[in-house]
Short mmCIF file of C-alpha atoms in Angstrom, two decimals:
data_model
loop_
_atom_site.label_atom_id
_atom_site.label_comp_id
_atom_site.label_asym_id
_atom_site.label_seq_id
_atom_site.Cartn_x
_atom_site.Cartn_y
_atom_site.Cartn_z
CA UNK A 1 -47.30 -1.57 -27.51
CA UNK A 2 -45.35 1.37 -28.87
CA UNK A 3 -43.30 1.53 -25.67
CA UNK A 4 -42.55 -2.18 -26.02
CA UNK A 5 -41.49 -1.73 -29.61
CA UNK A 6 -39.32 1.21 -28.75
CA UNK A 7 -37.65 -0.73 -25.84
CA UNK A 8 -37.08 -3.75 -28.17
CA UNK A 9 -35.53 -1.38 -30.79
CA UNK A 10 -33.23 0.25 -28.23
CA UNK A 11 -32.16 -3.11 -26.93
CA UNK A 12 -31.48 -4.19 -30.50
CA UNK A 13 -29.24 -1.14 -31.17
CA UNK A 14 -27.44 -1.66 -27.86
CA UNK A 15 -26.58 -5.19 -28.90
CA UNK A 16 -25.45 -3.97 -32.27
CA UNK A 17 -23.35 -1.25 -30.70
CA UNK A 18 -21.72 -3.76 -28.43
CA UNK A 19 -21.23 -6.40 -30.97
CA UNK A 20 -17.74 -7.86 -30.96
CA UNK A 21 -15.37 -7.56 -33.92
CA UNK A 22 -12.59 -10.07 -34.25
CA UNK A 23 -9.20 -9.63 -35.84
CA UNK A 24 -6.20 -11.91 -35.86
CA UNK A 25 -2.61 -10.91 -35.28
CA UNK A 26 0.34 -13.03 -36.46
CA UNK A 27 3.74 -12.76 -34.64
CA UNK A 28 7.01 -14.18 -35.88
CA UNK A 29 10.28 -14.29 -33.84
CA UNK A 30 13.16 -13.98 -36.22
CA UNK A 31 15.65 -13.77 -33.41
CA UNK A 32 17.96 -16.80 -32.89
CA UNK A 33 17.04 -16.76 -29.29
CA UNK A 34 13.75 -17.65 -27.53
CA UNK A 35 11.96 -14.74 -25.88
CA UNK A 36 10.10 -14.65 -22.57
CA UNK A 37 7.64 -11.97 -21.58
CA UNK A 38 8.08 -10.36 -24.95
CA UNK A 39 6.09 -7.10 -25.26
CA UNK A 40 3.48 -6.78 -27.98
CA UNK A 41 1.98 -3.29 -28.61
CA UNK A 42 -0.66 -2.74 -31.23
CA UNK A 43 -2.19 0.58 -32.21
CA UNK A 44 -5.94 0.27 -32.12
CA UNK A 45 -6.22 2.45 -35.15
CA UNK A 46 -4.59 -0.45 -37.12
CA UNK A 47 -7.28 -3.01 -36.04
CA UNK A 48 -10.50 -1.05 -35.59
CA UNK A 49 -12.86 1.04 -37.73
CA UNK A 50 -12.31 4.77 -37.89
CA UNK A 51 -15.26 5.33 -35.50
CA UNK A 52 -16.00 3.59 -32.23
CA UNK A 53 -12.97 2.89 -30.09
CA UNK A 54 -13.10 -0.46 -28.22
CA UNK A 55 -13.44 -0.43 -24.49
CA UNK A 56 -13.26 -4.10 -23.89
CA UNK A 57 -10.70 -6.30 -25.52
CA UNK A 58 -10.11 -10.06 -25.09
CA UNK A 59 -6.94 -11.65 -26.48
CA UNK A 60 -6.82 -15.43 -27.02
CA UNK A 61 -4.16 -17.84 -28.25
CA UNK A 62 -5.19 -21.41 -29.04
CA UNK A 63 -8.52 -20.67 -27.35
CA UNK A 64 -6.96 -19.60 -24.08
CA UNK A 65 -7.29 -16.07 -22.77
CA UNK A 66 -4.05 -14.02 -22.67
CA UNK A 67 -3.82 -11.11 -20.10
CA UNK A 68 -3.83 -7.70 -21.84
CA UNK A 69 -4.37 -4.07 -21.12
CA UNK A 70 -5.76 -1.07 -23.08
CA UNK A 71 -3.64 2.11 -22.85
CA UNK A 72 -4.65 5.70 -23.25
CA UNK A 73 -1.43 7.25 -24.65
CA UNK A 74 -2.62 10.80 -25.40
CA UNK A 75 -4.60 11.51 -22.18
CA UNK A 76 -8.05 11.88 -23.78
CA UNK A 77 -9.53 9.01 -21.70
CA UNK A 78 -9.97 6.84 -24.79
CA UNK A 79 -7.71 3.78 -25.27
CA UNK A 80 -5.17 4.02 -28.09
CA UNK A 81 -3.08 0.83 -27.79
CA UNK A 82 -3.54 -2.81 -26.94
CA UNK A 83 -0.65 -4.42 -25.01
CA UNK A 84 0.14 -8.05 -24.08
CA UNK A 85 3.12 -10.31 -23.43
CA UNK A 86 4.00 -13.59 -24.99
CA UNK A 87 6.66 -16.28 -24.61
CA UNK A 88 7.85 -17.20 -28.13
CA UNK A 89 10.62 -19.55 -29.36
CA UNK A 90 13.10 -18.71 -32.03
CA UNK A 91 11.61 -18.84 -35.54
CA UNK A 92 8.21 -19.55 -34.05
CA UNK A 93 4.96 -18.17 -35.51
CA UNK A 94 2.02 -17.46 -33.24
CA UNK A 95 -1.50 -16.27 -34.05
CA UNK A 96 -3.67 -14.32 -31.59
CA UNK A 97 -7.42 -13.76 -31.78
CA UNK A 98 -8.50 -10.32 -30.66
CA UNK A 99 -12.07 -9.60 -29.82
CA UNK A 100 -13.06 -5.89 -29.63
CA UNK A 101 -16.17 -4.46 -28.11
CA UNK A 102 -17.49 -0.90 -27.57
CA UNK A 103 -18.77 -1.47 -23.98
CA UNK A 104 -17.22 1.48 -22.14
CA UNK A 105 -18.07 0.15 -18.64
CA UNK A 106 -15.42 -2.64 -19.14
CA UNK A 107 -12.55 -0.20 -19.43
CA UNK A 108 -10.78 0.80 -16.26
CA UNK A 109 -7.87 3.26 -15.83
CA UNK A 110 -5.42 1.68 -13.33
CA UNK A 111 -3.43 4.46 -11.83
CA UNK A 112 -2.86 3.01 -8.35
CA UNK A 113 -0.78 0.13 -7.12
CA UNK A 114 -2.64 -2.75 -5.56
CA UNK A 115 -1.25 -5.77 -3.54
CA UNK A 116 -0.16 -8.47 -5.93
CA UNK A 117 0.57 -6.27 -8.95
CA UNK A 118 3.95 -6.62 -10.64
CA UNK A 119 4.49 -2.97 -11.52
CA UNK A 120 4.36 0.31 -9.61
CA UNK A 121 4.56 3.86 -10.71
CA UNK A 122 4.48 7.02 -8.57
CA UNK A 123 4.64 10.77 -9.00
CA UNK A 124 4.00 12.34 -5.60
CA UNK A 125 4.20 15.68 -3.93
CA UNK A 126 5.89 16.22 -0.55
CA UNK A 127 3.65 17.85 2.04
CA UNK A 128 3.96 18.92 5.67
CA UNK A 129 1.45 16.27 6.79
CA UNK A 130 3.30 13.37 5.22
CA UNK A 131 0.46 12.32 3.01
CA UNK A 132 2.48 12.72 -0.18
CA UNK A 133 -0.51 12.98 -2.60
CA UNK A 134 -0.42 11.26 -5.90
CA UNK A 135 -0.47 13.35 -9.06
CA UNK A 136 -0.40 12.36 -12.74
CA UNK A 137 1.64 15.34 -13.98
CA UNK A 138 4.08 17.92 -12.67
CA UNK A 139 5.28 20.86 -14.81
CA UNK A 140 7.26 23.92 -13.82
CA UNK A 141 9.35 26.75 -15.37
CA UNK A 142 12.97 25.80 -15.94
CA UNK A 143 14.01 28.43 -13.46
CA UNK A 144 11.89 26.97 -10.64
CA UNK A 145 13.56 24.38 -8.42
CA UNK A 146 11.03 22.01 -7.05
CA UNK A 147 13.38 19.02 -6.68
CA UNK A 148 12.74 18.79 -3.02
CA UNK A 149 8.93 19.34 -3.37
CA UNK A 150 8.51 16.03 -5.21
CA UNK A 151 8.53 12.94 -3.06
CA UNK A 152 11.35 10.65 -4.08
CA UNK A 153 12.66 13.65 -6.05
CA UNK A 154 11.14 12.52 -9.32
CA UNK A 155 8.89 10.07 -11.11
CA UNK A 156 9.44 6.48 -10.07
CA UNK A 157 8.90 3.16 -11.91
CA UNK A 158 9.21 -0.38 -10.48
CA UNK A 159 8.87 -3.89 -11.72
CA UNK A 160 9.14 -6.87 -9.50
CA UNK A 161 12.87 -7.12 -10.52
CA UNK A 162 14.16 -3.55 -10.39
CA UNK A 163 13.32 0.10 -9.58
CA UNK A 164 14.07 3.39 -11.40
CA UNK A 165 13.51 7.04 -10.73
CA UNK A 166 14.18 10.05 -12.89
CA UNK A 167 15.19 13.29 -11.06
CA UNK A 168 13.11 16.31 -11.55
CA UNK A 169 15.89 18.79 -12.02
CA UNK A 170 18.43 19.89 -14.60
CA UNK A 171 20.36 16.58 -14.21
CA UNK A 172 17.41 14.34 -15.06
CA UNK A 173 19.60 11.44 -13.98
CA UNK A 174 18.21 7.92 -13.82
CA UNK A 175 18.74 6.50 -10.27
CA UNK A 176 18.52 2.75 -9.56
CA UNK A 177 16.93 0.60 -6.83
CA UNK A 178 18.30 -2.94 -6.48
CA UNK A 179 16.57 -5.81 -4.65
CA UNK A 180 17.37 -9.09 -2.93
CA UNK A 181 14.13 -10.77 -4.08
CA UNK A 182 11.44 -10.33 -6.64
CA UNK A 183 8.59 -8.16 -5.28
CA UNK A 184 7.25 -4.64 -5.27
CA UNK A 185 8.99 -2.58 -2.58
CA UNK A 186 8.94 1.14 -3.29
CA UNK A 187 5.51 1.77 -1.77
CA UNK A 188 7.19 0.76 1.39
CA UNK A 189 10.81 1.96 1.23
CA UNK A 190 10.23 4.93 -1.06
CA UNK A 191 13.78 4.71 -2.36
CA UNK A 192 15.16 5.52 1.17
CA UNK A 193 15.38 2.15 2.86
CA UNK A 194 15.79 2.26 6.63
CA UNK A 195 18.24 0.16 8.63
CA UNK A 196 15.28 -1.92 9.84
CA UNK A 197 14.01 -2.48 6.33
CA UNK A 198 17.49 -3.50 5.23
CA UNK A 199 17.65 -6.02 8.04
CA UNK A 200 14.38 -7.50 6.81
CA UNK A 201 15.65 -8.10 3.31
CA UNK A 202 14.45 -5.03 1.45
CA UNK A 203 16.41 -3.55 -1.42
CA UNK A 204 18.13 -0.06 -1.56
CA UNK A 205 19.30 2.65 -3.76
CA UNK A 206 22.42 1.16 -5.50
CA UNK A 207 23.93 3.98 -7.49
CA UNK A 208 25.65 7.29 -6.89
CA UNK A 209 25.87 9.13 -10.23
CA UNK A 210 27.63 12.31 -9.04
CA UNK A 211 28.70 14.26 -12.13
CA UNK A 212 28.66 11.19 -14.36
CA UNK A 213 25.96 10.03 -16.94
CA UNK A 214 24.74 7.54 -14.43
CA UNK A 215 22.84 4.61 -16.08
CA UNK A 216 21.24 5.61 -19.37
CA UNK A 217 20.52 9.22 -18.47
CA UNK A 218 19.83 11.41 -21.55
CA UNK A 219 21.76 14.68 -21.85
CA UNK A 220 22.78 17.43 -24.32
CA UNK A 221 26.27 16.90 -25.71
CA UNK A 222 28.47 20.03 -26.30
CA UNK A 223 31.13 18.26 -28.31
CA UNK A 224 33.28 17.42 -25.30
CA UNK A 225 31.08 16.12 -22.46
CA UNK A 226 27.39 15.58 -21.31
CA UNK A 227 25.55 18.80 -20.43
CA UNK A 228 22.58 19.19 -17.99
CA UNK A 229 19.19 20.57 -19.03
CA UNK A 230 19.72 24.10 -17.63
CA UNK A 231 18.44 26.41 -20.33
CA UNK A 232 14.89 25.19 -20.26
CA UNK A 233 11.63 27.06 -20.62
CA UNK A 234 9.46 24.36 -19.08
CA UNK A 235 10.30 20.96 -17.66
CA UNK A 236 7.73 18.27 -16.76
CA UNK A 237 7.02 14.67 -15.92
CA UNK A 238 3.89 12.74 -16.27
CA UNK A 239 2.37 9.23 -15.96
CA UNK A 240 1.25 8.26 -19.45
CA UNK A 241 -0.31 4.97 -18.63
CA UNK A 242 0.05 2.07 -16.29
CA UNK A 243 -1.48 -1.31 -15.72
CA UNK A 244 -0.59 -4.90 -14.70
CA UNK A 245 1.71 -5.45 -17.73
CA UNK A 246 3.48 -2.15 -18.46
CA UNK A 247 3.83 1.36 -17.34
CA UNK A 248 4.98 4.40 -19.39
CA UNK A 249 6.07 7.75 -18.14
CA UNK A 250 7.12 10.88 -19.99
CA UNK A 251 9.89 13.41 -19.15
CA UNK A 252 10.08 16.54 -21.29
CA UNK A 253 11.97 19.76 -21.70
CA UNK A 254 10.32 22.50 -23.75
CA UNK A 255 11.54 25.69 -25.20
CA UNK A 256 15.26 24.83 -24.70
CA UNK A 257 17.54 27.66 -25.67
CA UNK A 258 20.84 27.37 -27.57
CA UNK A 259 22.96 29.79 -29.60
CA UNK A 260 23.70 28.49 -33.10
CA UNK A 261 26.52 30.91 -33.45
CA UNK A 262 25.01 32.69 -36.45
CA UNK A 263 21.49 34.03 -35.83
CA UNK A 264 21.52 33.94 -32.01
CA UNK A 265 19.14 32.17 -29.70
CA UNK A 266 17.10 29.24 -31.08
CA UNK A 267 14.64 26.87 -29.33
CA UNK A 268 13.90 23.17 -29.50
CA UNK A 269 11.84 20.65 -27.53
CA UNK A 270 12.76 17.15 -26.32
CA UNK A 271 10.44 14.45 -25.00
CA UNK A 272 11.35 11.05 -23.58
CA UNK A 273 9.00 8.11 -23.01
CA UNK A 274 10.25 5.43 -20.51
CA UNK A 275 8.60 2.05 -20.73
CA UNK A 276 8.94 -0.60 -18.03
CA UNK A 277 7.34 -4.07 -18.58
CA UNK A 278 6.31 -6.83 -16.22
CA UNK A 279 9.05 -9.43 -15.81
CA UNK A 280 11.76 -7.03 -17.27
CA UNK A 281 14.75 -5.30 -15.68
CA UNK A 282 15.37 -3.11 -18.71
CA UNK A 283 13.54 0.03 -19.84
CA UNK A 284 12.93 1.23 -23.41
CA UNK A 285 13.43 4.97 -23.90
CA UNK A 286 11.85 6.71 -26.92
CA UNK A 287 13.07 10.22 -27.58
CA UNK A 288 11.44 12.76 -29.89
CA UNK A 289 12.65 16.19 -30.97
CA UNK A 290 11.24 19.35 -32.45
CA UNK A 291 13.65 21.78 -34.21
CA UNK A 292 16.78 19.97 -32.90
CA UNK A 293 18.38 19.31 -36.19
CA UNK A 294 22.23 19.73 -36.02
CA UNK A 295 22.36 19.39 -32.21
CA UNK A 296 23.96 16.42 -30.47
CA UNK A 297 22.85 14.46 -27.45
CA UNK A 298 24.31 11.58 -25.52
CA UNK A 299 23.59 8.70 -23.20
CA UNK A 300 25.76 5.89 -21.73
CA UNK A 301 26.87 4.43 -18.42
CA UNK A 302 29.22 5.57 -15.65
CA UNK A 303 32.40 3.77 -14.63
CA UNK A 304 31.19 2.41 -11.31
CA UNK A 305 33.75 2.55 -8.53
CA UNK A 306 36.52 4.08 -10.73
CA UNK A 307 37.18 6.72 -8.03
CA UNK A 308 36.66 4.37 -5.03
CA UNK A 309 39.38 2.86 -2.86
CA UNK A 310 40.14 -0.85 -3.03
CA UNK A 311 38.52 -1.48 0.24
CA UNK A 312 35.24 0.05 -0.98
CA UNK A 313 35.30 -1.96 -4.18
CA UNK A 314 35.18 -5.25 -2.21
CA UNK A 315 37.10 -7.10 -4.93
CA UNK A 316 34.96 -5.86 -7.80
CA UNK A 317 37.52 -4.17 -10.12
CA UNK A 318 35.95 -1.44 -12.23
CA UNK A 319 35.58 -2.65 -15.76
CA UNK A 320 33.51 -1.81 -18.90
CA UNK A 321 33.51 -0.87 -22.53
CA UNK A 322 31.76 1.15 -25.17
CA UNK A 323 31.49 -0.18 -28.76
CA UNK A 324 30.52 1.03 -32.26
CA UNK A 325 27.56 -1.28 -32.30
CA UNK A 326 25.88 0.93 -29.67
CA UNK A 327 26.57 -1.06 -26.50
CA UNK A 328 28.05 0.60 -23.34
CA UNK A 329 28.48 -1.40 -20.23
CA UNK A 330 30.25 -1.33 -16.89
CA UNK A 331 30.59 -3.32 -13.65
CA UNK A 332 31.91 -2.11 -10.35
CA UNK A 333 31.28 -1.34 -6.65
CA UNK A 334 30.92 1.91 -4.73
CA UNK A 335 28.83 3.65 -2.13
CA UNK A 336 25.25 4.42 -3.36
CA UNK A 337 25.04 7.62 -1.27
CA UNK A 338 28.19 9.48 -0.33
CA UNK A 339 26.37 11.35 2.41
CA UNK A 340 25.06 8.20 4.10
CA UNK A 341 28.03 5.83 4.16
CA UNK A 342 27.26 4.78 7.69
CA UNK A 343 23.75 3.56 6.67
CA UNK A 344 24.25 2.12 3.16
CA UNK A 345 27.18 -0.12 2.42
CA UNK A 346 28.98 -0.18 -1.03
CA UNK A 347 26.92 -1.92 -3.70
CA UNK A 348 28.21 -3.92 -6.64
CA UNK A 349 26.23 -3.38 -9.77
CA UNK A 350 26.27 -3.81 -13.58
CA UNK A 351 25.07 -1.08 -15.95
CA UNK A 352 24.27 -1.19 -19.61
CA UNK A 353 22.83 0.92 -22.44
CA UNK A 354 22.12 -0.15 -26.04
CA UNK A 355 21.53 2.43 -28.76
CA UNK A 356 20.81 0.82 -32.18
CA UNK A 357 23.88 1.36 -34.31
CA UNK A 358 22.08 3.42 -36.98
CA UNK A 359 21.54 6.21 -34.45
CA UNK A 360 25.17 6.31 -33.11
CA UNK A 361 27.31 9.20 -34.35
CA UNK A 362 30.20 8.77 -31.92
CA UNK A 363 31.30 6.49 -29.08
CA UNK A 364 34.08 7.03 -26.59
CA UNK A 365 35.09 6.97 -22.94
CA UNK A 366 36.20 9.74 -20.58
CA UNK A 367 37.31 9.79 -16.98
CA UNK A 368 33.84 8.93 -15.58
CA UNK A 369 31.79 7.49 -18.43
CA UNK A 370 31.41 5.25 -21.42
CA UNK A 371 29.36 7.51 -23.83
CA UNK A 372 27.26 7.18 -26.97
CA UNK A 373 26.52 10.32 -28.98
CA UNK A 374 23.45 10.80 -31.20
CA UNK A 375 22.07 13.86 -33.02
CA UNK A 376 18.74 15.50 -33.39
CA UNK A 377 17.89 12.86 -36.16
CA UNK A 378 16.43 13.79 -39.43
CA UNK A 379 13.13 12.03 -38.65
CA UNK A 380 12.96 13.68 -35.20
CA UNK A 381 13.08 10.45 -33.11
CA UNK A 382 15.20 7.53 -31.91
CA UNK A 383 15.10 4.99 -29.18
CA UNK A 384 17.51 3.15 -26.86
CA UNK A 385 17.47 0.64 -23.94
CA UNK A 386 18.64 0.84 -20.40
CA UNK A 387 19.31 -2.10 -18.05
CA UNK A 388 21.06 -2.95 -14.77
CA UNK A 389 21.53 -5.65 -12.21
CA UNK A 390 22.56 -5.67 -8.55
CA UNK A 391 24.94 -8.15 -7.05
CA UNK A 392 22.57 -8.34 -4.02
CA UNK A 393 19.89 -10.17 -6.09
CA UNK A 394 19.51 -13.62 -4.65
CA UNK A 395 17.25 -15.56 -7.10
CA UNK A 396 18.72 -14.35 -10.36
CA UNK A 397 20.91 -11.64 -11.82
CA UNK A 398 24.64 -11.46 -12.25
CA UNK A 399 27.39 -11.42 -9.60
CA UNK A 400 30.50 -10.57 -11.62
CA UNK A 401 31.56 -8.54 -14.63
CA UNK A 402 32.05 -11.78 -16.64
CA UNK A 403 28.44 -12.83 -16.02
CA UNK A 404 27.06 -9.35 -16.67
CA UNK A 405 28.90 -8.71 -19.92
CA UNK A 406 27.83 -12.13 -21.27
CA UNK A 407 24.22 -11.44 -20.25
CA UNK A 408 24.34 -8.09 -22.11
CA UNK A 409 25.14 -9.78 -25.35
CA UNK A 410 22.03 -11.94 -25.12
CA UNK A 411 19.99 -8.92 -24.12
CA UNK A 412 21.20 -6.87 -27.00
CA UNK A 413 20.42 -9.61 -29.46
CA UNK A 414 16.80 -9.88 -28.16
CA UNK A 415 15.95 -6.17 -28.13
CA UNK A 416 17.59 -5.46 -31.55
CA UNK A 417 15.31 -7.93 -33.32
CA UNK A 418 11.66 -7.14 -32.52
CA UNK A 419 8.78 -9.48 -33.38
CA UNK A 420 7.35 -9.24 -36.87
CA UNK A 421 3.60 -8.33 -36.60
CA UNK A 422 1.00 -8.90 -39.30
CA UNK A 423 -2.62 -7.95 -38.76
CA UNK A 424 -5.25 -10.09 -40.45
CA UNK A 425 -8.65 -8.43 -40.33
#
């Protein structure tokens, strides 16, 4: 009898421990435009008790389940944020019911791509056997060159619309992968599309950055031009989290050296989080600094095809602009790889970057770039957005500078006015 009572008591406490808690989240779209696949990220600390992190979460709207994911942001194997997407009209208010439960068995860390997913992320090592093992983090001294030891030369993100990779070297340039159709392709092409794959409708690398800023690359600024990350103690890349709705990666440079001109060498740290969301071609970049006050940094877009011959431009005259409201954009056509002109033809593309105006300290253009300058920021952080389109896109996208620049205005309006969020416990 005592055993039965003990088992009953344990079962009771299990039920109590797994009891669901329900909160409601209200979202309001103050933007004058409707939003589709709008990201919603909620810190679990804002909706749960101080103890007992939820391992299972169900989001409902009007009684219907909404796909969501729990993300572990700090790498301790405990979820920190709830993420989901919503379609919301201008001035619309929506209320979501969120059920939280402590059942750990329901939480799964999705670090691998599976057929049918709409996102892909990879950080892989190059090995002699061609297996290219997956890793979640790579870190090396700034003096160590492992650019060619990382497969695809850096961490790679892909939505069904576009692909990005960030070089693991002093440039840290963002490279672009454009597609003909919506699907995940990088597990197959690995950014180096073969002639056979091209003939079968696969996409390809569409940008040659050279010595330019590329598309939204983040650099030091020396008062004249962008500067690569050369005086670095440690550089690294890691996969922060990934799932069916969003993926986040981190790129960081620690113990960066600079001479302040008075007391000699000083050091600072910079970290960048890149977030790519299902159904999006744009990435959000969140930058944080330690001890970088007084220093300047920059991002922007290159002038695509500005150095190309008319025959290479294929009628796409290089055009673009940079404005005080934080928008830099360009359109043009050039070879995506100067060393493989016989394999990859010139690609017409549109590039854009948006830095919220409050962060912009200077904007200008030089021979190769449209640039936006920021500083170390008093609060130690700022964010910006990167986007691009390829002329080769068949189902959607833009196919001229006129279309692309008009699309950018809509995009800027949407990302500059986030949803208002109110939590009702």
